[in-house]
Every structure is written in C-alpha cells, then in structure tokens.
Amino acid sequence: MIENIYIEPNQSNFKQICERPKKDPKGLSDVISDIFQNVKENGDQALIEFTERFDRIKLDVLEVSEIEIQEAIDQVDQELKNAISVAKKNIFTFHEAQVTAPLKVETMQGVQCMQKSVGIEKVGIYIPGGTAPLFSTVLMLAIPATIAGCKEIILCTPPNENGKVHPAILFTAHLCGIEKIYKVGGAQAIAAMTLGTETIASVYKVFGPGNQYVTAAKQYAQNFGVALDSPAGPSELLVYADETSKANYIAADLLSQAEHGTDSQVLLVANNAKIIDAVNEELIAQIAVLPRKEIALGALENSKSIVLQDECKAFEFINLYGPEHLIIASEEYSKYTDKIINAGSVFLGNYCPESAGDYASGTNHTLPTDGWAKSYSGVNVDSFCRKITFQEITKKGIKNIGDSIIKMAEGEALMAHANAVKIRLEKYKNVES
Amino acid sequence: MIENIYIEPNQSNFKQICERPKKDPKGLSDVISDIFQNVKENGDQALIEFTERFDRIKLDVLEVSEIEIQEAIDQVDQELKNAISVAKKNIFTFHEAQVTAPLKVETMQGVQCMQKSVGIEKVGIYIPGGTAPLFSTVLMLAIPATIAGCKEIILCTPPNENGKVHPAILFTAHLCGIEKIYKVGGAQAIAAMTLGTETIASVYKVFGPGNQYVTAAKQYAQNFGVALDSPAGPSELLVYADETSKANYIAADLLSQAEHGTDSQVLLVANNAKIIDAVNEELIAQIAVLPRKEIALGALENSKSIVLQDECKAFEFINLYGPEHLIIASEEYSKYTDKIINAGSVFLGNYCPESAGDYASGTNHTLPTDGWAKSYSGVNVDSFCRKITFQEITKKGIKNIGDSIIKMAEGEALMAHANAVKIRLEKYKNVES
C-alpha cells in the first residue's frame, strides 16, 4: 500500500511533494568516459571485451545474422506475433497521421518561406536487456523512424548468456524493417553508436531507455555531437481519482507501473480520502499474487497519495509534477481534460489502463520522466525529423524587403549584413558589380 | 580572402575538412557552478553583485520599469520602428502557419488516440549585450513563444554601463507583448531563470544566443530540470556556388557571416575554381571598407573554400558539414534543393542573402550550429510546445484491444501490466471487483 498520504497539503508544500527520489550519480562520469575512450581506441575489440565482462558471453560476431533472425521468427508463438502485429498497425496509424506536409508561405510579394520535415539520416535505437525483453520499445522507436524516412536505422541490444537476443525482439525488429541489429548493450552500445567501430556505424541521434549507465552515456554522447531523445529517469504514473473511479482498476494501474522497478514512482491524487483508502485495500490484495511483488513493494515506498478536494488545486499540483503517465480515472474525464498542461501521455476514463499505451493503443510509450514533461514531448515522428526552413527571394522580393533588412542591420551595427542587401539592390557604391 | 582552398579533396578527407575550430572549455564548469550556487543562495543580491562586477554598473532594481520602456519607445527612430514592424509581420505570418491542429485518430473501434500541442508554461529568453543590440533575436524568440501560447515569457539582457537596456531591444520586446524584462546578463541570467530569485521567476526552458559562459550555463541548467533551445556554437555559413553565381554577392554574404565574430566560420563550396578566385578578389575589395573589418578577417582565417565539380560529392560534403546557414547561390537553385538533407536554414537563389533570414523574411534565425543541423531543427513554434498524447478507450475499445495488450505484457513478463487489462475485462480472478 501507499503509506505516504498527504491530506489537503498547502500549496507552498507542492514543490517538495513533487520531488522525485534522487540517486547519487557520482563516479558515473569517469566510468562512462573510460568506456567511450576504450571504444574509440579499440573499436569492436572493446565491445567484445565489455560484452564478455558485463554480459558474460564472448562473442565472435557482433551483428545478428539472418539465420538468427529466421530462427527467432520461428520461435515466437503465433498469438504473440498476432498481438505485435495489432500493436504495430495501431502505432503506425497514429504516427503516420503525425506527418506534417511541407509549408509554403509568401510573407511578402517575392519572398517565399518554406518549412520541410526531413528525417534524421542516421539513428540508433537502444533496447535494454535484463528481466523483461522490451520488444514493445522496438515498435515505439522503429515505427516513427521509418515513417520519418530515416535512411539508416540501427539497433543495439545486449545478448543473453548464450550469446542470443530474445526472439521477440528480433521478430519485432524484422517486422519493422530493421536490418542492422548488434549484440551490444550498456554504455558501450551508446559509445559505439556515437563514435562508430569497424562493424557499427556512428549515428546522429540515439533513442531508447536504459539503466543509469545507458542514460549517462546518452548524455555524454552529446559531447561528440550526437543528440538524444530526452533526458531519462525512472518511469512514473500519476492517477487522478474522483467519486466515479474504480479502486480495483486504479490499484491494478498503480501496480503495472510499480512492477517496472523499485525506482518507479506512482502518485495518486484524489478529490476524496475514501478512494485512497479503497485503493490501498486493493493494493494489498492484488500485490500478494504478483510475480514481481518485491519490485512493486519497493516502488510503493517511493509513492504518495494526495487528497485535494479542490479540482483547481489538484491540477495545479499535477501540472507542477508533470507526470510521464497521467490516468484520469473518472467517468467524467472530459471535465478535467482542459486542465492538463504538463504530462507525457494521458489516459482517459475507467477503461483506459496505462498498459494500453505501453503496448498497443497507438500512442508512443517513450515519454519524458522526472518532470521533463514540462518542456519535452514524448517520442513522436518529429523526434526523428528536423524541420528545415527555406527562403526563396526574387529580384522583386529583395526590392520589397530590402530596406527593412538594411535598416535593421544598421540598427544592430552589422554593416556587412546591410551590404549583402545593398549590393543586390545596386545601392552599394564601394564595389561595382 | 579565404586562404584554405581544397581542390577536389578525397571523400575520405571530408570529415576532417568539416571539423569546426574548437575552443578549450576547461575551467568553465567550475565558474558556472559557482555562479549557480551563488544565485541559489543569495538570489537578487547575487545578480546585483555579478552585474556590478561584469557589467560595471550597480543596479538597485533589476526589472525594467514602464517608464524606461516608454522612454525607449520614444528614442527609437521611426524608420527602424517601421522596419521592425515589417519583420514582425513576416515572422508572425510564417510562424503562425506552423501551428498544428490537434490530431484525433481512431486506431481501433473504441480506441481514440489524440495529440495536442500545448505551449510550455514558462519560458525565458536571453538576449546578449555586447557590440550589437540584437533586437532581431527578440522577434525570433518572442513571436513563436506568443503563438505557442506560453503563459509566462520573461526576458533577460545585460544593462550597459549606464544601467540601461538598448532602446531597440525594449521597443521590440514591448511590441511583442513581453512585460517582464530584467537587466541581467551572462551565466547569472541563466542561473536566475533556472533557479528563480525574489524578482525573477524560474522557467522550464531557456532560449537565446550568448557567449561561451551563457552556452555553458544553459547546458548546466539541464541539471536542474530546465531545457534549452539547442546546443550552441559560433555562427556559420556555407555557400554553394556554380557558374551562375555572382562573386560580389557571395563575398558580401560571406562577410555578413564573418562580421559576427572571429569564431564564425564561412565555407564556400563550388563546382569550379574560377568562382572561388573571383570571390576572393571581391572579399579583398569589400572587406577593406568594413567597420568590423578586424573581426571579419579573424573569421576568414577559420574559413575554407572547396572545389568539388561533382554535384553529388559536393552535396555529400555539405550534408556531412550540416551548415547552420546554407546559401544556394545559383540561378538554377531548384535543381539542388532535393539534395539538401542537413542544414538549419537554406537561402535559394542569387537574390536571397542570409541577412534576409537574419532579420525579416519570416524564417527563424535561431538555428543549429556546429553540425547539430543533422539532428536539431532551428527554433520554430514547436520549440515552445510539447505534443501531449491522449488516449480515450471505451468498454468496447478495451474488449477490442485487450487481448493483444495481455499477450504482449505476458511476453515481456510484466504480469501487472496484463492484470490492469484483465481486471477491466473481468478476466481477473484474484480480486473481485
């Protein structure tokens, strides 16, 4: 159950209640810079050695072979294949709708401004290993990457102790058209995608979740000109409840978040204390039979329930927290929707569990955590694009706009900026064209 | 003139030629963390002391008063006001067209996915002081911020030795509806917008150019959960020239970039050596009479001319460089447009100087430098928004999608994720609802 309960906390305490549990990242940066240095100097050999050390398997070949992919396709059971295909279709449909047409606006006669989305040429997807084979994250990253038109999409994921990648990950990657899959994990995978090795080509942006080493490595990659999807932290869920909520559904949703890791955080904000008590009862009952019970219990220790009867105060709190996932667990969810300013992805109504968005509804599950929802979007097609602007100015156009440019350039004391217009307007006397 | 000339360099050398001049950032991080610490502990008092030390003026009040704004409006001459208004209209028109309508897609019956752009609640704009009063940057940041619907927009800029802000900056800020303007510059301004002080409210994202201290402070702000527009480096321009280019126009454009600072870089890529010689002659003539001659000469030392007769090779080089500004200085620019993959903003044709986009065409001039155009867009309306996703699932909807979610959750060994669906489908036997 959630033991930290705040009844009508004062607004001046909101910021403190919103604070996430923090880990001490000291010493991490030295580890990461050593790994990058080693990969830079020794390329594939460094990857093979790190894999032997961290994943306990000595590989001869880093790239997943076609035979391995075919074996994986054969191994995944048909029901799971069907489920993944349903999810793929939904995710594709929603993300394809996000594509924006090129924009063309004539701001003045003869002055055309354009904006065009262009896929990032080279992107890298990281899929963690560990206790759960996150094939769903393959869908969430590979689908928008292909829609965006990224030309090179590579995927890194650590091998298991037998030197294999989980078949569902390989099946899903293949289904999404990813051809280059490498058996390398951790910070060394990020280093490889950043710096390139004999086998793995460097990319311009890396995507995907991971432990604190992966997260720190993604941050460090920026020093080499490689972008990252978003600053990542532990996953989190905030549920807003009212009189129309169902305690058993809420408890199930909170546990679905809590089972991710002991560092996950779940928050329950309600307009009455009754629902909080009811959810706690349900939590006790439901957690008892959960395979990942210990993890969920650990996460619940970080968790909080907050009673705020006043709707405005409640959403002030929610927007200050800026949850990664926000469930509006109410039959009357539409009356709250407009109050939501800061959240990664929002789940509306009593029949909309977070796991729908985690897997199959169509929205992306790679979302901003740790309050970054205040300034970052979740991954979407734009995350794999740049919007390049173009301007096309005719002789007539520069006549129309030229004097304004000259005046402003002179106002900023940048005479060469003014000259670049003057010379085209033949107002430039120093040099004859 | 540009003394570094590469004639038909081998593709294997492209990467090296693309390298930007690097500065050693050592020692900077200690300075920045000290400034942040001081602002955190001492608030406004720290800002006042830093301003006295760095800007040589002791201020009593940090906020620009209404009287000062009114005085500024009176001081700006009418022609400049008109020019700024023309620019504002064009920038507004082009950026307003970038607004995306909310998206609603039914991916399966009863499963609605939505995406909505929501303005970042609190944003900070930094406008540097120094030799040029960059009122144009006020337009470029304040206009998309207001279009995006940001609720709190604050502006920081350092005062001059008389404790005043340049009137054109105040006029422009006022014209754009910015009400909170503070006289504070440098890393301490970024620290104030990150941490908040008695006078200056903290924000969620900071925008704007600045020297290496400001840039480092923006990076450092991320440790406190504050986002930044993009990693910034010195400004740069690449011009592509062919037989239809005009050497005097190109020289004027290169100089308009070179006058920004000695760390600016200009590149000229051409399909023939003749135009490079002609541009060099023009550079010598035009630079002689330039007020910022010394700065421009310094920048030209970092600069390079490259002859690549083969169009494909030339654009391979250009895309590897990923210029902030790219001028296609050709009458036949349309035949090159599709080859452009990596650039911040592109200027098409012989009558389209970079200064058009710097000031008034309508596109944004806050653009990715240092190769970041490969993964970042320039500032646009999206830079001031988050795209929040929503899903709305009916009882029918969860029946349609439920089994796929359960199968996938089980495939990832996340049973609580499956339970959150099962309980809604009444397939969950452990706890009765």
XYZ file of C-alpha atoms in Angstrom, chain B residues 241-385:
145
model
C 28.328 28.262 -55.985
C 28.223 27.281 -59.640
C 28.713 29.038 -62.990
C 25.582 31.147 -62.480
C 26.715 32.606 -59.137
C 27.684 36.233 -58.636
C 31.033 36.616 -56.918
C 30.277 40.038 -55.446
C 27.033 38.822 -53.875
C 28.763 35.765 -52.430
C 31.575 37.842 -50.969
C 29.045 40.162 -49.350
C 27.207 37.166 -47.863
C 30.398 35.573 -46.550
C 31.367 38.864 -44.922
C 27.934 39.263 -43.350
C 28.603 35.994 -41.556
C 32.262 36.741 -40.856
C 31.496 40.034 -39.110
C 29.596 38.208 -36.328
C 32.769 37.179 -34.533
C 36.277 35.918 -35.058
C 34.994 32.448 -34.181
C 32.459 32.477 -37.046
C 33.164 30.127 -39.899
C 32.327 30.569 -43.557
C 32.688 27.880 -46.201
C 32.483 28.209 -49.943
C 31.822 25.045 -51.914
C 31.886 25.463 -55.676
C 31.771 23.319 -58.756
C 34.603 25.353 -60.306
C 37.768 27.092 -59.130
C 37.092 30.247 -61.111
C 34.289 31.426 -58.845
C 36.483 30.847 -55.799
C 39.167 33.125 -57.198
C 36.575 35.721 -58.126
C 35.041 35.620 -54.645
C 38.470 36.029 -53.077
C 39.088 39.154 -55.157
C 35.745 40.559 -54.081
C 36.443 39.720 -50.449
C 39.654 41.742 -50.529
C 37.873 44.732 -52.026
C 34.772 44.603 -49.823
C 36.475 43.891 -46.520
C 38.668 46.959 -46.834
C 35.804 49.336 -46.052
C 34.015 47.259 -43.418
C 33.649 48.785 -39.928
C 34.062 45.321 -38.350
C 36.988 44.506 -40.655
C 39.228 43.022 -37.961
C 36.538 40.637 -36.771
C 35.762 39.560 -40.330
C 39.446 38.991 -41.079
C 39.719 36.805 -37.995
C 36.741 34.741 -39.068
C 38.124 34.281 -42.587
C 41.190 32.611 -41.085
C 38.927 29.742 -39.961
C 37.276 29.590 -43.337
C 37.650 27.236 -46.271
C 36.944 27.041 -49.978
C 36.350 23.647 -51.530
C 36.124 22.816 -55.215
C 34.035 19.746 -55.978
C 32.991 19.541 -59.594
C 30.749 16.573 -59.000
C 27.410 17.786 -57.649
C 26.756 14.592 -55.716
C 30.111 14.794 -53.970
C 29.569 18.465 -53.216
C 26.245 17.795 -51.512
C 27.670 14.786 -49.733
C 30.205 17.198 -48.253
C 27.570 19.830 -47.465
C 25.325 17.297 -45.750
C 28.239 15.974 -43.733
C 29.068 19.510 -42.622
C 25.412 20.321 -41.839
C 25.685 24.122 -42.042
C 23.618 26.446 -39.879
C 23.008 28.674 -42.927
C 23.229 27.369 -46.492
C 23.045 29.689 -49.480
C 22.493 28.074 -52.857
C 23.965 30.943 -54.835
C 22.733 29.855 -58.217
C 20.136 30.866 -60.738
C 19.340 27.183 -61.072
C 18.890 26.549 -57.368
C 15.860 24.341 -57.840
C 17.990 21.555 -59.252
C 19.959 21.366 -55.993
C 17.129 21.667 -53.456
C 16.322 17.969 -53.197
C 19.931 17.151 -52.391
C 19.834 19.128 -49.151
C 19.465 16.879 -46.105
C 21.328 18.671 -43.325
C 21.054 22.421 -42.874
C 19.419 24.836 -40.466
C 18.020 27.363 -42.922
C 18.512 27.497 -46.684
C 18.667 30.571 -48.904
C 17.743 29.966 -52.516
C 18.978 31.982 -55.452
C 21.101 34.989 -56.165
C 18.683 37.439 -54.562
C 18.432 35.701 -51.220
C 21.148 36.875 -48.823
C 21.481 35.332 -45.385
C 20.650 38.691 -43.871
C 17.102 38.339 -45.245
C 16.564 35.394 -42.924
C 18.558 37.017 -40.144
C 16.039 39.821 -39.999
C 12.877 39.856 -41.951
C 11.940 37.166 -44.473
C 9.888 35.317 -41.877
C 12.062 32.294 -41.077
C 13.761 31.982 -37.717
C 17.407 32.921 -37.270
C 17.956 30.811 -34.120
C 19.466 27.789 -35.820
C 21.569 24.731 -35.012
C 25.337 25.266 -35.359
C 28.404 23.048 -35.068
C 26.857 20.216 -37.086
C 23.748 19.955 -34.895
C 21.638 20.611 -38.003
C 21.968 16.859 -38.528
C 19.720 16.214 -35.548
C 18.148 19.534 -34.479
C 15.679 21.923 -36.064
C 16.038 25.653 -35.812
C 13.700 27.374 -33.392
C 10.100 27.212 -34.548
C 6.688 27.197 -32.891
C 7.200 23.557 -31.840
C 10.254 24.634 -29.826
C 7.843 26.383 -27.452
C 5.358 23.497 -27.271
